[in-house]
Every structure is written in C-alpha cells, then in structure tokens.
CSV table of C-alpha atoms in Angstrom, one decimal:
chain,number,residue,atom,x,y,z
A,1,VAL,CA,-7.4,1.5,-7.7
A,2,SER,CA,-8.8,-0.3,-10.3
A,3,PRO,CA,-8.9,0.8,-14.6
A,4,SER,CA,-12.7,1.0,-13.8
A,5,SER,CA,-12.6,3.7,-10.9
A,6,ILE,CA,-10.4,5.5,-12.6
A,7,PHE,CA,-12.5,6.0,-15.9
A,8,PHE,CA,-16.0,6.4,-13.5
A,9,ALA,CA,-14.8,8.8,-10.9
A,10,PRO,CA,-11.7,10.7,-12.3
A,11,PHE,CA,-11.5,12.5,-9.1
A,12,ILE,CA,-10.3,9.0,-7.7
A,13,ALA,CA,-6.9,10.3,-9.7
A,14,PHE,CA,-6.1,12.8,-7.6
A,15,ARG,CA,-6.4,10.0,-4.8
A,16,PHE,CA,-4.1,7.8,-6.9
A,17,LYS,CA,-1.8,10.8,-7.1
A,18,LYS,CA,-1.9,11.1,-3.2
A,19,VAL,CA,-1.1,6.9,-3.4
A,20,LEU,CA,1.9,7.6,-5.3
A,21,LYS,CA,3.2,10.4,-3.6
A,22,LYS,CA,2.7,8.6,-0.3
A,23,ILE,CA,4.1,5.1,-1.0
A,24,GLN,CA,6.7,6.6,-3.5
A,25,PRO,CA,6.9,3.0,-5.4
A,26,ASP,CA,9.8,2.4,-7.2
A,27,VAL,CA,8.2,0.9,-10.1
A,28,VAL,CA,4.3,1.8,-12.0
A,29,HIS,CA,3.0,-0.9,-14.6
A,30,THR,CA,-0.2,0.2,-16.3
A,31,HIS,CA,-1.3,-1.9,-19.2
A,32,PHE,CA,-4.6,0.2,-19.8
A,33,LEU,CA,-6.3,2.0,-23.0
A,34,TYR,CA,-4.9,5.4,-23.6
A,35,GLN,CA,-7.8,7.2,-21.5
A,36,LEU,CA,-7.3,5.2,-18.6
A,37,LEU,CA,-3.6,5.3,-19.6
A,38,PHE,CA,-3.5,9.3,-19.5
A,39,ILE,CA,-4.9,9.7,-16.1
A,40,ALA,CA,-2.5,7.0,-14.9
A,41,SER,CA,0.4,8.5,-16.6
A,42,ALA,CA,-0.7,12.1,-15.3
A,43,SER,CA,-1.1,10.8,-11.5
A,44,ILE,CA,2.5,9.5,-11.3
A,45,LYS,CA,3.6,12.6,-13.0
A,46,PHE,CA,2.3,14.9,-10.4
A,47,SER,CA,2.7,13.0,-8.0
A,48,ARG,CA,6.7,13.8,-8.6
A,49,CYS,CA,7.9,10.2,-7.1
A,50,LYS,CA,11.1,9.5,-9.3
A,51,CYS,CA,10.0,5.8,-10.6
A,52,PHE,CA,9.6,3.8,-13.3
A,53,HIS,CA,6.8,3.7,-15.7
A,54,PHE,CA,6.1,0.5,-17.5
A,55,HIS,CA,3.5,0.4,-19.9
A,56,THR,CA,2.3,-3.2,-21.7
A,57,ILE,CA,0.6,-2.6,-24.8
A,58,HIS,CA,-1.5,-6.3,-25.1
A,59,THR,CA,-3.3,-7.6,-28.5
A,60,ALA,CA,-5.1,-3.9,-28.9
A,61,GLY,CA,-2.1,-2.6,-30.5
A,62,PHE,CA,-2.5,-4.9,-33.8
A,63,TYR,CA,-5.4,-2.1,-34.2
A,64,TYR,CA,-3.3,0.7,-34.6
A,65,THR,CA,-3.6,2.6,-37.8
A,66,ASN,CA,-3.8,6.1,-39.1
A,67,GLU,CA,-6.7,5.6,-40.8
A,68,GLY,CA,-9.8,7.9,-39.7
A,69,PHE,CA,-10.6,10.3,-37.2
A,70,LYS,CA,-11.0,7.8,-34.1
A,71,ASN,CA,-7.8,5.9,-34.7
A,72,ASN,CA,-5.6,8.9,-34.8
A,73,PHE,CA,-7.0,10.3,-31.8
A,74,THR,CA,-6.4,7.1,-29.9
A,75,ILE,CA,-2.8,6.8,-31.3
A,76,LYS,CA,-1.9,10.1,-30.9
A,77,ALA,CA,-3.7,10.2,-26.8
A,78,GLU,CA,-1.6,7.0,-26.7
A,79,ALA,CA,1.7,8.9,-27.6
A,80,SER,CA,1.0,11.5,-25.4
A,81,SER,CA,0.2,9.5,-22.5
A,82,ILE,CA,3.3,7.2,-23.0
A,83,ASN,CA,5.7,10.6,-23.5
A,84,ILE,CA,4.2,12.5,-20.0
A,85,ASN,CA,7.1,10.0,-18.1
A,86,HIS,CA,8.7,8.4,-21.4
A,87,ALA,CA,7.3,5.0,-19.9
A,88,TYR,CA,8.7,1.6,-20.9
A,89,LEU,CA,6.9,-0.5,-23.3
A,90,VAL,CA,6.6,-3.7,-23.2
A,91,THR,CA,5.0,-5.9,-26.1
A,92,VAL,CA,4.0,-9.8,-26.0
A,93,SER,CA,5.5,-10.2,-29.5
A,94,LYS,CA,7.9,-9.5,-32.0
A,95,GLN,CA,5.2,-8.2,-34.5
A,96,LEU,CA,4.0,-5.8,-32.2
A,97,GLN,CA,6.8,-4.5,-31.0
A,98,GLN,CA,7.7,-3.3,-34.8
A,99,ILE,CA,4.1,-1.5,-34.8
A,100,CYS,CA,4.6,0.3,-31.4
A,101,LEU,CA,8.4,1.0,-32.6
A,102,GLN,CA,6.4,2.5,-35.5
A,103,TYR,CA,4.1,5.0,-33.5
A,104,PHE,CA,6.0,5.8,-30.3
A,105,LYS,CA,9.6,5.3,-30.4
A,106,ASN,CA,10.5,9.0,-30.0
A,107,LYS,CA,7.8,8.9,-26.7
A,108,ALA,CA,9.0,5.6,-24.9
A,109,SER,CA,12.1,5.4,-23.0
A,110,GLU,CA,12.5,1.6,-24.2
A,111,ILE,CA,10.2,-0.6,-26.3
A,112,ARG,CA,11.0,-4.4,-25.5
A,113,CYS,CA,9.1,-7.4,-26.6
A,114,ILE,CA,8.8,-10.3,-24.1
A,115,MET,CA,7.6,-13.2,-25.4
A,116,ASN,CA,3.5,-13.7,-24.3
A,117,GLY,CA,4.7,-11.5,-21.4
A,118,VAL,CA,6.9,-14.3,-20.0
A,119,ASP,CA,10.5,-13.4,-19.5
A,120,ASP,CA,12.0,-17.1,-20.7
A,121,LYS,CA,15.2,-15.9,-19.0
A,122,LYS,CA,14.0,-15.9,-15.5
A,123,PHE,CA,11.5,-19.0,-16.0
A,124,ASP,CA,12.9,-22.5,-16.7
A,125,PHE,CA,10.4,-23.8,-18.8
A,126,HIS,CA,12.2,-27.4,-18.8
A,127,LEU,CA,10.4,-27.6,-15.6
A,128,ARG,CA,7.2,-29.2,-17.4
A,129,THR,CA,9.1,-32.1,-18.3
A,130,GLN,CA,9.5,-32.8,-13.9
A,131,ILE,CA,5.8,-32.2,-13.4
A,132,LYS,CA,3.1,-34.4,-14.0
A,133,LYS,CA,-0.1,-33.9,-14.9
A,134,SER,CA,-1.2,-36.1,-12.0
A,135,ASP,CA,0.2,-33.8,-9.7
A,136,PHE,CA,-2.7,-31.4,-10.3
A,137,GLY,CA,-5.2,-33.9,-10.7
A,138,PHE,CA,-5.4,-34.7,-13.7
A,139,VAL,CA,-4.9,-38.1,-16.0
A,140,ASP,CA,-2.2,-38.6,-18.5
A,141,ASN,CA,-4.7,-38.3,-21.6
A,142,ASP,CA,-6.3,-35.5,-20.2
A,143,ILE,CA,-6.4,-32.4,-22.9
A,144,ILE,CA,-5.9,-29.3,-20.4
A,145,VAL,CA,-7.0,-25.5,-22.0
A,146,SER,CA,-5.3,-23.0,-18.8
A,147,TYR,CA,-7.1,-19.9,-18.9
A,148,VAL,CA,-5.3,-17.4,-16.2
A,149,ALA,CA,-6.7,-14.6,-15.7
A,150,ARG,CA,-7.7,-11.3,-13.1
A,151,PHE,CA,-12.1,-13.0,-12.0
A,152,ASP,CA,-13.6,-10.3,-12.9
A,153,ALA,CA,-17.3,-10.9,-14.7
A,154,ALA,CA,-17.8,-7.2,-16.2
A,155,GLN,CA,-14.0,-7.6,-18.0
A,156,LYS,CA,-12.9,-11.2,-18.6
A,157,ASP,CA,-16.6,-13.0,-18.2
A,158,HIS,CA,-15.5,-16.5,-16.9
A,159,LEU,CA,-19.1,-17.1,-17.5
A,160,THR,CA,-19.2,-17.0,-21.4
A,161,LEU,CA,-15.7,-19.6,-21.2
A,162,LEU,CA,-18.0,-21.8,-18.8
A,163,LYS,CA,-20.7,-21.9,-20.6
A,164,ALA,CA,-18.7,-22.6,-23.8
A,165,TRP,CA,-17.0,-25.0,-22.3
A,166,GLN,CA,-19.6,-27.0,-21.7
A,167,ILE,CA,-20.0,-27.8,-25.4
A,168,VAL,CA,-16.3,-28.5,-25.9
A,169,ALA,CA,-16.6,-30.8,-22.8
A,170,GLN,CA,-19.4,-32.8,-24.6
A,171,HIS,CA,-17.3,-33.2,-27.7
A,172,ILE,CA,-14.3,-34.2,-26.0
A,173,SER,CA,-14.4,-36.2,-23.2
A,174,ASN,CA,-10.7,-35.6,-21.8
A,175,ALA,CA,-10.7,-32.0,-22.4
A,176,LYS,CA,-10.0,-30.2,-18.8
A,177,LEU,CA,-10.6,-26.4,-18.0
A,178,CYS,CA,-8.2,-25.2,-15.5
A,179,LEU,CA,-8.8,-21.4,-14.3
A,180,ALA,CA,-6.1,-19.7,-12.5
A,181,GLY,CA,-6.8,-16.1,-11.2
A,182,ASP,CA,-7.9,-13.9,-8.3
A,183,GLY,CA,-10.3,-11.5,-7.9
A,184,ASP,CA,-13.8,-10.3,-7.2
A,185,ALA,CA,-15.8,-13.0,-9.5
A,186,LYS,CA,-13.7,-15.3,-7.9
A,187,ALA,CA,-16.4,-17.0,-6.2
A,188,GLN,CA,-18.9,-17.6,-8.7
C-alpha cells in the first residue's frame, strides 16, 4: 500500500489493516509524515498483529519545533502516532536522535541512530577497496555521484535531477551520475 494511496483514500487504511491481519508480519517499517504515520499506526493497532513497528525519521525531524500552532500540532500528532504502538524509532544522525529524544522519549519503545540509514556493523565498508570503478563501466578519473531512491516522479522527481545534471556535465566532463532504485517511473 503506497503512502499516497493511504493519504488520498482513507478507506485503504481498512484494507491495510486486513492485509496486516491476514499476513501477520513480524515487522512493519514506516517512514511517513504524521498524517500517514497515524493511519499506518492505527491500522497496525486495530489489525491486532503482534509485530514490531519501526519508524524511520529522516531529515524532516530537523524541523521539529514547538513554535506556532502548525508545528505544535505536527509534533503532537506524530507523538500520538508513535505512542499507538510504542514504535521503535530509527534516526539517520546523532543530532536527529537528540531531537527525537526531546519530543518522543516517553512515546517510543526505543530511539536508535543508524548513521545514514546503514548499520555499519552489518556492511563492510572496506569492500570499496576491492571494487573498481571499471566493474561498473566507469574509468578511474570519473567523479561518480550516486543517487539511490525509489523512482517516483511525484515524490523523488528524478527528471529535475537529470536536467540539473546536464549543467554539471557541461562543466565537469568526467562527472558521472549513477541512479539506483526501482519504481513506477523507472522506465522514464
């Protein structure tokens, strides 16, 4: 169930709940903003599946503040959503972890930082010394910029990146853009 489907058709939350009830997953991972997080959290709760709910907070967490009605509402809504299942929070930086501890400490089961979303205890970063650029069709003096994301025209907008990259390529001839991901817009 895609986030946009849940947002634009709230009755899908009922179907999401049915799917959860049917498949009984051990883990459900979300990384929505507060509106979608609430719907997903409620669906998990009402499905009565006994799963762990992990919720990743990316850079949007840097904008948490108590200033103004909208910000207060957003934080309270997100805190309530996290509290529904006492989700395990994953942040992508130590600074973001501290912000989440400030706002969600008593709502989440645990708040843990996994730098850049990669657990370095599971992945050997030294492998890069064994892998050559030529293994991927590049030459040694190429400057490679990688963008790993879901191919989704509405949310990730790879086409704008490709237009901008044309300008970069005009000025830096050995700059190469490497896109990785999957999704509806991949064929574009």
